[in-house]
Tab-separated table of C-alpha atoms in Angstrom:
chain	number	residue	atom	x	y	z
A	1	MET	CA	89.478	122.786	178.416
A	2	SER	CA	89.733	126.143	180.675
A	3	PRO	CA	93.312	128.018	179.795
A	4	ARG	CA	96.040	127.639	181.030
A	5	TRP	CA	97.357	130.906	182.719
A	6	LYS	CA	100.594	131.048	182.912
A	7	GLY	CA	100.649	132.137	186.799
A	8	LYS	CA	97.646	134.030	188.477
A	9	ALA	CA	100.089	137.130	187.705
A	10	ALA	CA	99.758	136.297	184.212
A	11	GLU	CA	95.538	135.739	183.748
A	12	ALA	CA	95.102	139.536	185.465
A	13	LYS	CA	97.899	141.235	183.614
A	14	ALA	CA	95.424	139.656	180.286
A	15	LEU	CA	92.581	140.565	181.410
A	16	SER	CA	93.718	144.497	181.797
A	17	GLU	CA	95.007	144.816	178.141
A	18	PRO	CA	92.673	142.279	176.581
A	19	MET	CA	94.201	140.879	172.958
A	20	SER	CA	91.493	143.238	170.444
A	21	ALA	CA	93.162	146.531	172.437
A	22	ILE	CA	96.754	145.715	171.775
A	23	VAL	CA	96.058	144.465	167.635
A	24	SER	CA	94.103	147.665	167.298
A	25	HIS	CA	96.928	150.297	168.359
A	26	LEU	CA	99.796	148.232	166.685
A	27	GLN	CA	97.350	149.108	163.679
A	28	SER	CA	96.372	152.746	163.663
A	29	SER	CA	100.100	153.055	164.814
A	30	LEU	CA	100.673	151.108	161.043
A	31	ILE	CA	98.700	153.132	159.782
A	32	GLU	CA	99.988	156.816	160.878
A	33	SER	CA	103.904	155.660	159.769
A	34	ASP	CA	102.265	154.651	156.314
A	35	SER	CA	104.438	151.208	156.583
A	36	HIS	CA	105.379	149.179	153.775
A	37	GLY	CA	106.175	145.945	154.007
A	38	LEU	CA	108.469	144.665	151.056
A	39	LEU	CA	107.461	141.051	149.263
A	40	SER	CA	110.230	138.548	150.201
A	41	GLY	CA	110.066	134.984	149.151
A	42	CYS	CA	107.074	133.165	151.238
A	43	SER	CA	107.400	136.402	153.630
A	44	VAL	CA	107.566	139.612	154.230
A	45	LEU	CA	109.536	142.283	155.253
A	46	LEU	CA	109.166	144.679	157.786
A	47	ALA	CA	110.663	147.954	158.809
A	48	ALA	CA	109.481	148.854	162.453
A	49	GLN	CA	109.342	152.312	164.253
A	50	PRO	CA	110.798	152.297	167.914
A	51	GLU	CA	107.516	152.849	169.902
A	52	GLN	CA	106.111	149.497	167.421
A	53	THR	CA	107.883	147.223	168.106
A	54	GLU	CA	106.997	147.058	171.773
A	55	LEU	CA	102.982	146.563	170.245
A	56	PHE	CA	104.027	143.985	167.469
A	57	ASN	CA	105.264	141.848	170.128
A	58	GLN	CA	102.541	142.141	171.904
A	59	ALA	CA	100.117	141.421	169.289
A	60	CYS	CA	102.030	138.308	167.922
A	61	PHE	CA	102.922	138.514	164.505
A	62	GLY	CA	106.096	138.055	162.391
A	63	ARG	CA	109.652	137.389	164.141
A	64	PRO	CA	112.455	139.496	164.841
A	65	VAL	CA	114.408	139.577	162.589
A	66	VAL	CA	118.279	140.684	164.124
A	67	THR	CA	119.716	142.886	161.648
A	68	VAL	CA	122.850	144.925	162.529
A	69	GLU	CA	120.365	148.605	161.556
A	70	LYS	CA	120.194	150.449	164.928
A	71	ASP	CA	117.270	152.157	165.226
A	72	LYS	CA	114.854	150.026	163.752
A	73	GLN	CA	113.855	146.520	164.256
A	74	TRP	CA	112.483	145.058	161.550
A	75	PHE	CA	109.517	141.474	161.549
A	76	GLN	CA	109.392	139.173	159.287
A	77	LEU	CA	105.403	138.388	158.313
A	78	SER	CA	104.005	135.488	157.444
A	79	LEU	CA	102.767	135.934	154.197
A	80	GLU	CA	98.491	135.091	156.256
A	81	GLU	CA	99.708	137.512	158.368
A	82	ALA	CA	100.596	140.619	155.796
A	83	LEU	CA	97.570	139.317	154.462
A	84	TYR	CA	95.958	139.996	157.191
A	85	LEU	CA	97.491	143.275	158.337
A	86	CYS	CA	97.728	144.422	154.772
A	87	SER	CA	94.136	143.307	154.116
A	88	VAL	CA	91.801	142.718	156.920
A	89	LEU	CA	93.286	145.566	159.477
A	90	LYS	CA	93.895	147.783	156.594
A	91	CYS	CA	97.407	149.201	158.000
A	92	ILE	CA	100.371	147.806	155.738
A	93	LYS	CA	100.923	148.543	152.035
A	94	VAL	CA	103.106	145.731	150.065
A	95	ILE	CA	105.997	146.039	148.079
A	96	GLY	CA	106.031	143.450	145.395
A	97	GLU	CA	109.821	142.146	144.302
A	98	ASN	CA	109.523	145.030	141.642
A	99	LYS	CA	110.151	148.072	144.153
A	100	CYS	CA	105.728	148.851	142.811
A	101	MET	CA	102.989	148.171	145.607
A	102	ARG	CA	101.184	145.229	145.007
A	103	ASN	CA	97.133	145.735	145.539
A	104	ASP	CA	94.903	142.980	146.862
A	105	ASP	CA	94.249	140.970	144.324
A	106	GLU	CA	98.019	140.750	143.356
A	107	LEU	CA	98.675	139.926	147.396
A	108	TRP	CA	96.297	136.574	146.523
A	109	ARG	CA	97.555	136.125	143.388
A	110	TYR	CA	101.343	135.702	144.451
A	111	MET	CA	100.420	133.625	147.976
A	112	THR	CA	98.705	130.910	146.272
A	113	SER	CA	101.154	131.141	143.834
A	114	LYS	CA	103.900	129.941	146.262
A	115	LYS	CA	101.764	127.878	148.339
A	116	ALA	CA	98.787	126.002	146.872
A	117	ASP	CA	97.034	126.182	150.153
A	118	PHE	CA	96.856	129.836	150.986
A	119	PRO	CA	93.806	130.734	150.377
A	120	TYR	CA	92.474	127.511	152.788
A	121	LEU	CA	96.014	128.755	155.029
A	122	PHE	CA	94.788	132.400	155.394
A	123	LYS	CA	90.794	132.537	155.631
A	124	ALA	CA	91.523	129.576	158.936
A	125	TYR	CA	93.807	132.493	159.524
A	126	SER	CA	92.210	135.132	159.632
A	127	HIS	CA	89.284	133.008	161.307
A	128	LEU	CA	90.582	133.019	164.021
A	129	ARG	CA	92.566	136.560	164.509
A	130	VAL	CA	89.350	138.532	163.974
A	131	LYS	CA	88.055	136.592	167.348
A	132	ASN	CA	90.615	138.171	169.030
A	133	TRP	CA	93.143	134.321	169.131
A	134	VAL	CA	97.153	134.553	168.729
A	135	VAL	CA	97.050	132.239	166.042
A	136	ARG	CA	100.581	130.562	165.924
A	137	ALA	CA	102.719	127.794	163.207
A	138	GLY	CA	101.903	124.263	164.768
A	139	SER	CA	104.330	122.676	162.913
A	140	GLN	CA	105.311	121.617	166.025
A	141	TYR	CA	102.791	119.213	166.713
A	142	GLY	CA	101.425	118.237	163.873
A	143	VAL	CA	98.799	120.795	162.530
A	144	ASP	CA	98.829	124.460	161.289
A	145	PHE	CA	97.973	126.467	163.935
A	146	VAL	CA	98.247	126.609	167.234
A	147	ALA	CA	95.597	129.704	168.591
A	148	TYR	CA	95.979	131.351	172.323
A	149	ARG	CA	93.988	132.962	174.161
A	150	HIS	CA	96.099	135.772	174.747
A	151	HIS	CA	100.069	136.039	173.931
A	152	PRO	CA	102.252	132.793	174.959
A	153	ALA	CA	103.962	134.604	177.386
A	154	LEU	CA	100.803	134.342	179.487
A	155	VAL	CA	99.003	131.584	178.648
A	156	HIS	CA	99.737	127.986	176.821
A	157	SER	CA	97.982	127.545	173.719
A	158	GLU	CA	94.484	126.249	173.795
A	159	TYR	CA	93.618	124.591	169.986
A	160	ALA	CA	95.329	122.921	167.453
A	161	VAL	CA	94.165	123.537	164.320
A	162	LEU	CA	94.316	121.691	161.047
A	163	VAL	CA	92.276	123.501	158.565
A	164	LEU	CA	90.544	120.835	155.932
A	165	SER	CA	89.459	121.479	152.971
A	166	GLY	CA	85.797	119.571	151.031
A	167	GLU	CA	88.614	119.262	147.457
A	168	ASP	CA	91.538	117.602	146.508
A	169	GLY	CA	95.503	118.436	147.482
A	170	CYS	CA	96.981	117.935	150.842
A	171	ARG	CA	94.409	120.004	152.770
A	172	ASN	CA	92.283	116.477	151.953
A	173	ILE	CA	94.529	113.577	153.271
A	174	ARG	CA	94.227	114.487	156.767
A	175	LEU	CA	92.631	112.401	159.162
A	176	LYS	CA	90.568	109.974	156.945
A	177	ALA	CA	92.619	106.676	158.176
A	178	TRP	CA	91.259	105.978	162.132
A	179	SER	CA	94.748	105.607	162.683
A	180	ASP	CA	95.828	109.492	161.546
A	181	PHE	CA	92.627	109.917	164.259
A	182	HIS	CA	93.970	108.139	167.201
A	183	CYS	CA	97.425	109.888	167.031
A	184	THR	CA	96.385	113.286	166.461
A	185	LEU	CA	94.397	112.965	169.175
A	186	ARG	CA	96.711	111.551	171.339
A	187	LEU	CA	99.769	114.275	170.930
A	188	CYS	CA	96.994	116.830	171.885
A	189	GLY	CA	95.466	114.821	174.443
A	190	SER	CA	98.853	114.659	176.340
A	191	VAL	CA	100.061	117.956	175.735
A	192	ALA	CA	96.505	119.052	176.341
A	193	LYS	CA	95.130	121.214	174.140
A	194	THR	CA	91.965	120.780	172.024
A	195	LEU	CA	91.621	119.424	168.663
A	196	LEU	CA	90.049	121.924	166.220
A	197	VAL	CA	89.162	120.825	162.924
A	198	LEU	CA	88.507	123.597	160.909
A	199	HIS	CA	86.608	122.635	157.515
A	200	ILE	CA	86.962	124.933	154.359
A	201	SER	CA	84.537	125.468	151.244
A	202	LYS	CA	84.258	127.538	148.380
A	203	LYS	CA	80.530	128.748	148.511
A	204	SER	CA	80.985	129.635	144.913
A	205	HIS	CA	82.748	127.434	141.941
A	206	SER	CA	84.482	130.730	140.008
A	207	ALA	CA	87.745	129.554	137.868
A	208	VAL	CA	88.973	132.196	139.057
A	209	CYS	CA	89.946	132.719	142.970
A	210	THR	CA	89.514	136.793	144.122
A	211	SER	CA	91.145	137.872	147.414
A	212	CYS	CA	87.135	138.155	149.162
A	213	LEU	CA	87.312	135.821	152.068
A	214	GLU	CA	83.515	135.631	151.728
A	215	CYS	CA	84.273	133.217	148.683
A	216	TYR	CA	85.290	130.137	151.319
A	217	CYS	CA	82.769	129.449	154.787
A	218	VAL	CA	83.507	128.245	157.225
A	219	GLU	CA	82.932	125.161	159.717
A	220	GLU	CA	84.178	124.866	162.691
A	221	ARG	CA	84.292	121.110	164.851
A	222	ILE	CA	86.045	120.893	167.861
A	223	VAL	CA	86.790	116.972	168.176
A	224	SER	CA	87.389	115.166	171.340
A	225	ARG	CA	87.422	111.265	173.034
A	226	TRP	CA	84.284	109.747	173.855
A	227	ASN	CA	84.653	108.740	177.441
A	228	PRO	CA	81.291	106.580	178.049
A	229	GLU	CA	81.776	106.235	181.319
A	230	GLN	CA	82.245	110.671	182.353
A	231	SER	CA	78.951	110.070	180.022
A	232	ARG	CA	77.191	107.957	182.174
A	233	GLU	CA	77.999	109.970	185.131
A	234	ASN	CA	76.722	113.292	183.087
A	235	GLN	CA	73.608	111.000	183.075
A	236	THR	CA	73.339	110.531	186.394
A	237	MET	CA	73.149	113.551	187.391
A	238	VAL	CA	70.779	114.861	184.839
A	239	GLU	CA	68.907	112.161	186.668
A	240	LYS	CA	69.236	113.184	189.670
A	241	GLU	CA	69.011	116.763	189.179
A	242	LEU	CA	65.494	115.671	187.316
A	243	CYS	CA	64.195	113.335	190.583
A	244	LYS	CA	65.000	117.162	192.331
A	245	SER	CA	62.825	119.366	191.230
B	1	MET	CA	117.340	104.246	171.525
B	2	SER	CA	118.136	101.228	173.597
B	3	PRO	CA	114.465	99.197	175.045
B	4	ARG	CA	113.829	100.036	178.366
B	5	TRP	CA	113.164	96.681	180.920
B	6	LYS	CA	110.814	97.135	183.598
B	7	GLY	CA	114.079	97.122	186.294
B	8	LYS	CA	117.083	94.757	185.472
B	9	ALA	CA	115.002	92.043	186.824
B	10	ALA	CA	112.827	91.848	184.445
B	11	GLU	CA	115.478	91.769	182.422
B	12	ALA	CA	117.397	89.234	183.420
B	13	LYS	CA	113.986	87.414	182.960
B	14	ALA	CA	113.818	88.045	179.629
B	15	LEU	CA	117.879	86.759	178.881
B	16	SER	CA	116.843	83.423	180.315
B	17	GLU	CA	113.948	82.494	178.686
B	18	PRO	CA	113.736	83.380	174.889
B	19	MET	CA	110.761	84.255	173.672
B	20	SER	CA	111.654	82.214	170.319
B	21	ALA	CA	112.332	79.204	173.195
B	22	ILE	CA	108.736	80.044	175.101
B	23	VAL	CA	106.830	80.562	170.669
B	24	SER	CA	107.670	76.820	169.846
B	25	HIS	CA	107.393	75.715	173.309
B	26	LEU	CA	103.341	77.028	172.914
B	27	GLN	CA	103.466	75.782	169.506
B	28	SER	CA	104.398	71.485	170.413
B	29	SER	CA	102.134	71.822	173.237
B	30	LEU	CA	99.110	72.898	170.801
B	31	ILE	CA	100.415	70.770	168.300
B	32	GLU	CA	100.280	67.580	170.263
B	33	SER	CA	96.361	68.728	172.088
B	34	ASP	CA	95.752	69.286	168.676
B	35	SER	CA	94.299	72.307	168.774
B	36	HIS	CA	91.036	74.232	166.881
B	37	GLY	CA	89.875	77.435	166.647
B	38	LEU	CA	86.958	78.754	165.795
B	39	LEU	CA	86.282	81.704	163.397
B	40	SER	CA	83.574	83.944	165.139
B	41	GLY	CA	83.525	86.991	162.932
B	42	CYS	CA	86.542	89.106	163.679
B	43	SER	CA	88.268	86.954	165.791
B	44	VAL	CA	88.905	83.346	166.197
B	45	LEU	CA	88.175	81.635	169.782
B	46	LEU	CA	90.350	78.908	170.835
B	47	ALA	CA	90.047	76.729	173.942
B	48	ALA	CA	93.803	76.155	176.147
B	49	GLN	CA	94.152	73.629	178.119
B	50	PRO	CA	95.098	74.849	181.000
B	51	GLU	CA	99.460	73.840	180.980
B	52	GLN	CA	98.258	75.950	177.242
B	53	THR	CA	96.740	79.428	179.320
B	54	GLU	CA	100.367	80.122	181.255
B	55	LEU	CA	102.234	79.289	177.603
B	56	PHE	CA	100.110	81.572	176.005
B	57	ASN	CA	100.023	84.650	178.045
B	58	GLN	CA	103.345	83.995	178.503
B	59	ALA	CA	103.853	84.755	174.114
B	60	CYS	CA	101.315	87.313	174.091
B	61	PHE	CA	98.409	85.826	172.043
B	62	GLY	CA	95.453	86.155	172.161
B	63	ARG	CA	93.501	87.705	175.009
B	64	PRO	CA	91.533	85.462	177.642
B	65	VAL	CA	88.225	85.847	177.293
B	66	VAL	CA	86.215	85.132	180.844
B	67	THR	CA	83.641	82.733	180.900
B	68	VAL	CA	81.393	80.322	182.842
B	69	GLU	CA	83.646	77.632	182.148
B	70	LYS	CA	86.012	76.430	184.870
B	71	ASP	CA	88.436	74.014	183.006
B	72	LYS	CA	89.531	75.407	180.400
B	73	GLN	CA	90.984	79.423	179.384
B	74	TRP	CA	89.563	80.264	175.783
B	75	PHE	CA	91.151	82.891	174.274
B	76	GLN	CA	90.816	85.178	171.727
B	77	LEU	CA	92.889	85.688	168.634
B	78	SER	CA	93.126	88.408	166.810
B	79	LEU	CA	93.099	87.320	162.348
B	80	GLU	CA	96.423	88.362	161.972
B	81	GLU	CA	96.817	86.152	165.246
B	82	ALA	CA	94.745	83.106	163.997
B	83	LEU	CA	95.947	82.482	160.572
B	84	TYR	CA	99.875	83.178	161.913
B	85	LEU	CA	99.271	80.064	164.093
B	86	CYS	CA	97.606	78.000	161.846
B	87	SER	CA	99.655	78.687	158.413
B	88	VAL	CA	103.436	79.810	159.278
B	89	LEU	CA	103.071	78.129	163.378
B	90	LYS	CA	101.289	75.393	161.553
B	91	CYS	CA	100.377	74.944	165.493
B	92	ILE	CA	96.188	75.510	164.922
B	93	LYS	CA	93.374	74.076	162.502
B	94	VAL	CA	90.823	76.629	161.719
B	95	ILE	CA	87.065	75.850	161.880
B	96	GLY	CA	84.471	77.593	159.702
B	97	GLU	CA	80.878	78.897	160.997
B	98	ASN	CA	79.890	76.189	158.718
B	99	LYS	CA	81.369	73.098	161.445
B	100	CYS	CA	84.336	72.606	157.797
B	101	MET	CA	87.555	73.439	158.487
B	102	ARG	CA	88.954	75.783	156.687
B	103	ASN	CA	92.335	75.792	154.894
B	104	ASP	CA	94.653	78.535	154.395
B	105	ASP	CA	92.900	79.644	151.195
B	106	GLU	CA	90.106	79.239	152.845
B	107	LEU	CA	91.393	81.412	156.098
B	108	TRP	CA	92.421	84.256	153.380
B	109	ARG	CA	90.136	84.994	151.842
B	110	TYR	CA	87.549	84.841	154.879
B	111	MET	CA	89.995	87.180	155.945
B	112	THR	CA	90.535	89.528	153.338
B	113	SER	CA	86.244	90.278	152.914
B	114	LYS	CA	86.727	90.627	156.427
B	115	LYS	CA	89.234	93.359	155.952
B	116	ALA	CA	90.457	94.525	152.660
B	117	ASP	CA	94.401	95.686	153.730
B	118	PHE	CA	94.621	91.938	155.442
B	119	PRO	CA	97.516	90.740	154.174
B	120	TYR	CA	99.360	93.878	154.278
B	121	LEU	CA	98.641	93.641	158.236
B	122	PHE	CA	99.224	89.678	158.026
B	123	LYS	CA	103.036	90.490	156.124
B	124	ALA	CA	103.375	93.211	158.651
B	125	TYR	CA	102.468	91.138	161.485
B	126	SER	CA	103.527	87.632	160.437
B	127	HIS	CA	107.308	90.221	159.356
B	128	LEU	CA	107.685	90.513	163.214
B	129	ARG	CA	107.064	87.758	165.398
B	130	VAL	CA	109.577	85.220	162.643
B	131	LYS	CA	111.931	87.144	164.011
B	132	ASN	CA	110.576	87.113	167.719
B	133	TRP	CA	108.816	90.217	168.638
B	134	VAL	CA	105.902	90.214	170.519
B	135	VAL	CA	103.139	91.776	168.187
B	136	ARG	CA	99.931	94.217	169.419
B	137	ALA	CA	97.440	96.510	168.479
B	138	GLY	CA	98.894	99.837	168.522
B	139	SER	CA	95.521	101.976	168.250
B	140	GLN	CA	96.558	104.350	171.356
B	141	TYR	CA	99.009	105.245	170.005
B	142	GLY	CA	97.615	105.867	166.531
B	143	VAL	CA	99.691	103.510	165.090
B	144	ASP	CA	99.439	99.268	163.885
B	145	PHE	CA	101.075	98.236	165.948
B	146	VAL	CA	103.798	98.515	168.629
B	147	ALA	CA	106.288	95.537	168.787
B	148	TYR	CA	108.386	94.396	172.049
B	149	ARG	CA	111.345	92.738	172.619
B	150	HIS	CA	109.934	90.541	175.056
B	151	HIS	CA	106.266	90.103	177.355
B	152	PRO	CA	104.873	93.639	177.908
B	153	ALA	CA	105.187	92.710	181.755
B	154	LEU	CA	109.399	92.973	181.194
B	155	VAL	CA	109.721	95.564	179.041
B	156	HIS	CA	108.153	99.620	177.188
B	157	SER	CA	108.154	98.841	173.321
B	158	GLU	CA	110.178	99.887	171.465
B	159	TYR	CA	108.677	100.888	168.175
B	160	ALA	CA	105.671	101.786	167.111
B	161	VAL	CA	104.573	99.962	163.544
B	162	LEU	CA	102.711	102.416	160.533
B	163	VAL	CA	102.267	99.375	157.984
B	164	LEU	CA	101.132	101.437	154.415
B	165	SER	CA	101.386	99.889	151.030
B	166	GLY	CA	102.043	101.638	147.172
B	167	GLU	CA	98.465	100.379	145.879
B	168	ASP	CA	95.400	102.902	146.766
B	169	GLY	CA	93.535	102.297	149.916
B	170	CYS	CA	94.164	103.666	153.846
B	171	ARG	CA	96.992	101.695	153.915
B	172	ASN	CA	98.191	104.417	151.169
B	173	ILE	CA	97.402	107.536	153.134
B	174	ARG	CA	99.653	107.937	156.099
B	175	LEU	CA	102.674	110.171	156.133
B	176	LYS	CA	101.372	111.659	152.869
B	177	ALA	CA	100.971	115.370	154.607
B	178	TRP	CA	104.215	116.275	156.603
B	179	SER	CA	101.753	117.744	158.944
B	180	ASP	CA	100.246	114.253	159.775
B	181	PHE	CA	104.793	113.256	159.271
B	182	HIS	CA	105.400	115.635	162.678
B	183	CYS	CA	102.312	114.306	164.619
B	184	THR	CA	103.585	111.182	164.579
B	185	LEU	CA	106.434	111.894	165.153
B	186	ARG	CA	105.837	114.046	167.791
B	187	LEU	CA	103.906	111.993	169.569
B	188	CYS	CA	106.421	108.628	169.018
B	189	GLY	CA	109.037	110.826	170.465
B	190	SER	CA	107.201	111.580	173.535
B	191	VAL	CA	106.186	107.999	173.984
B	192	ALA	CA	109.717	106.931	173.848
B	193	LYS	CA	108.669	104.595	170.311
B	194	THR	CA	111.313	104.892	167.085
B	195	LEU	CA	108.686	104.719	164.361
B	196	LEU	CA	108.821	101.925	161.725
B	197	VAL	CA	107.962	102.324	158.608
B	198	LEU	CA	106.477	98.976	156.871
B	199	HIS	CA	106.374	99.011	153.624
B	200	ILE	CA	104.212	96.142	151.546
B	201	SER	CA	103.896	95.850	148.382
B	202	LYS	CA	103.091	92.728	146.407
B	203	LYS	CA	106.193	91.180	143.791
B	204	SER	CA	103.636	90.123	140.989
B	205	HIS	CA	100.164	91.581	140.041
B	206	SER	CA	98.406	88.365	140.507
B	207	ALA	CA	94.760	89.230	140.499
B	208	VAL	CA	93.853	86.778	143.390
B	209	CYS	CA	95.002	86.249	145.809
B	210	THR	CA	96.477	83.086	147.345
B	211	SER	CA	97.394	82.782	151.334
B	212	CYS	CA	101.615	82.469	150.135
B	213	LEU	CA	103.328	85.601	152.260
B	214	GLU	CA	105.718	84.936	149.421
B	215	CYS	CA	104.159	87.210	147.277
B	216	TYR	CA	104.367	89.973	149.522
B	217	CYS	CA	107.407	92.186	149.826
B	218	VAL	CA	108.498	94.016	153.382
B	219	GLU	CA	110.879	97.373	153.313
B	220	GLU	CA	111.045	98.285	156.409
B	221	ARG	CA	112.575	102.024	156.851
B	222	ILE	CA	112.930	103.800	160.823
B	223	VAL	CA	111.936	107.368	160.112
B	224	SER	CA	113.452	109.773	162.814
B	225	ARG	CA	114.345	112.896	163.597
B	226	TRP	CA	117.406	114.756	162.847
B	227	ASN	CA	119.071	116.582	164.658
B	228	PRO	CA	121.470	119.543	163.534
B	229	GLU	CA	123.326	119.600	166.848
B	230	GLN	CA	123.360	116.220	166.800
B	231	SER	CA	124.853	115.649	164.111
B	232	ARG	CA	127.711	118.039	163.912
B	233	GLU	CA	129.072	117.234	167.462
B	234	ASN	CA	129.542	113.583	165.618
B	235	GLN	CA	130.549	115.479	162.335
B	236	THR	CA	133.917	116.717	165.364
B	237	MET	CA	133.528	113.488	166.587
B	238	VAL	CA	134.846	111.423	163.677
B	239	GLU	CA	137.467	114.801	162.835
B	240	LYS	CA	138.538	114.176	165.769
B	241	GLU	CA	139.141	110.472	165.309
B	242	LEU	CA	141.295	111.207	161.555
B	243	CYS	CA	143.084	113.188	163.249
B	244	LYS	CA	144.173	110.828	165.910
B	245	SER	CA	144.843	108.265	163.580
């Protein structure tokens, strides 16, 4: 399935401003301003300076929060977004509820205590983000994330992403029944997305989780319906090509 | 959601010919002709006499099978359909692969050996059929069955039916993850069906399953999204009504 741009102009705009450039611009701006996020339950709040607001929106990190403060715009980051900015892009620091700065290990433990399957979701999130995919929540489509080639204003999301793990728990029960498989594929088809299943597994069986993403590996699988008609046609085309040569 | 008839004429036709009457017509015709089905793997083959062919089609039992025999039309019945005609409507008999007639108990055991979750599926199937719903396979929508108010030529299916059980097994893993819930509801919404979840449980814990349907009980649940906007509106309407009186 090719990307569904929201018009020709959108495609041109996306090509002229690659997501990698936008994210790296945001990254350097946040480093320069020595930005600090505040841990607040299952999210991190961060105040953006005027020039950063536009960059946050363009790079699709967080959601703007309405406050009475006129000179700064607050953004609410998900745990995955916050840890990505903090430990992968290394452009923000995060302050805990006790007003002390939390290091990567402390954040990892805090976030895993809030959401038991956080390591899997975070590995999946960062796996796609480092490849410059824009990653947003996918609950609307019954999946974990949706992935966009560029900003959602310019293009429809291409992948519906399910994060599975080989271990016990809620990351393990999706797509085990055929009816669930049929349901998910039918829905993805009707909203023109490709189902991308990310199988996350631990490399080592160390009892204590450290923040290192290297402990987890990702296996990507694209799931689509096999259409016998189409396959036969391709077969014939291959045969034709062979006959020609 | 109200039934979606395929035109005004379809609704009138359905009202003038209730499904209960069609099924009871088929039932008496099959009893009169002393019909026998042949057990064949996961289905039962049955030869319909010319006048029965139309009744089978109208009552939506089985699928017509193309054969070279011109004087009789063969129908392929699913295991649920065959046992329903045999043990609930008592209008056909079923012959096993050894050419001996199988009684209800033997059929039940055979069918359960072919499909471990047959008791649950059959209980759900007959639960809806005795209420004159037309029940067809639902794999297209990632559910077990779809239920029609009348013949599918006259009306769209109203319910997407998932059969769940409290016991271990594949009947038990659907709708356990929120993402599966969201996926199923979103799909049902997009095809204008209501999600009907039938929870089937065993009344007694007898080790050997007998064919008696009475051993299982059914709890019906309709699952739909809660729309806060709509609920607020209703609230206001109730308040208005109260103010009036």
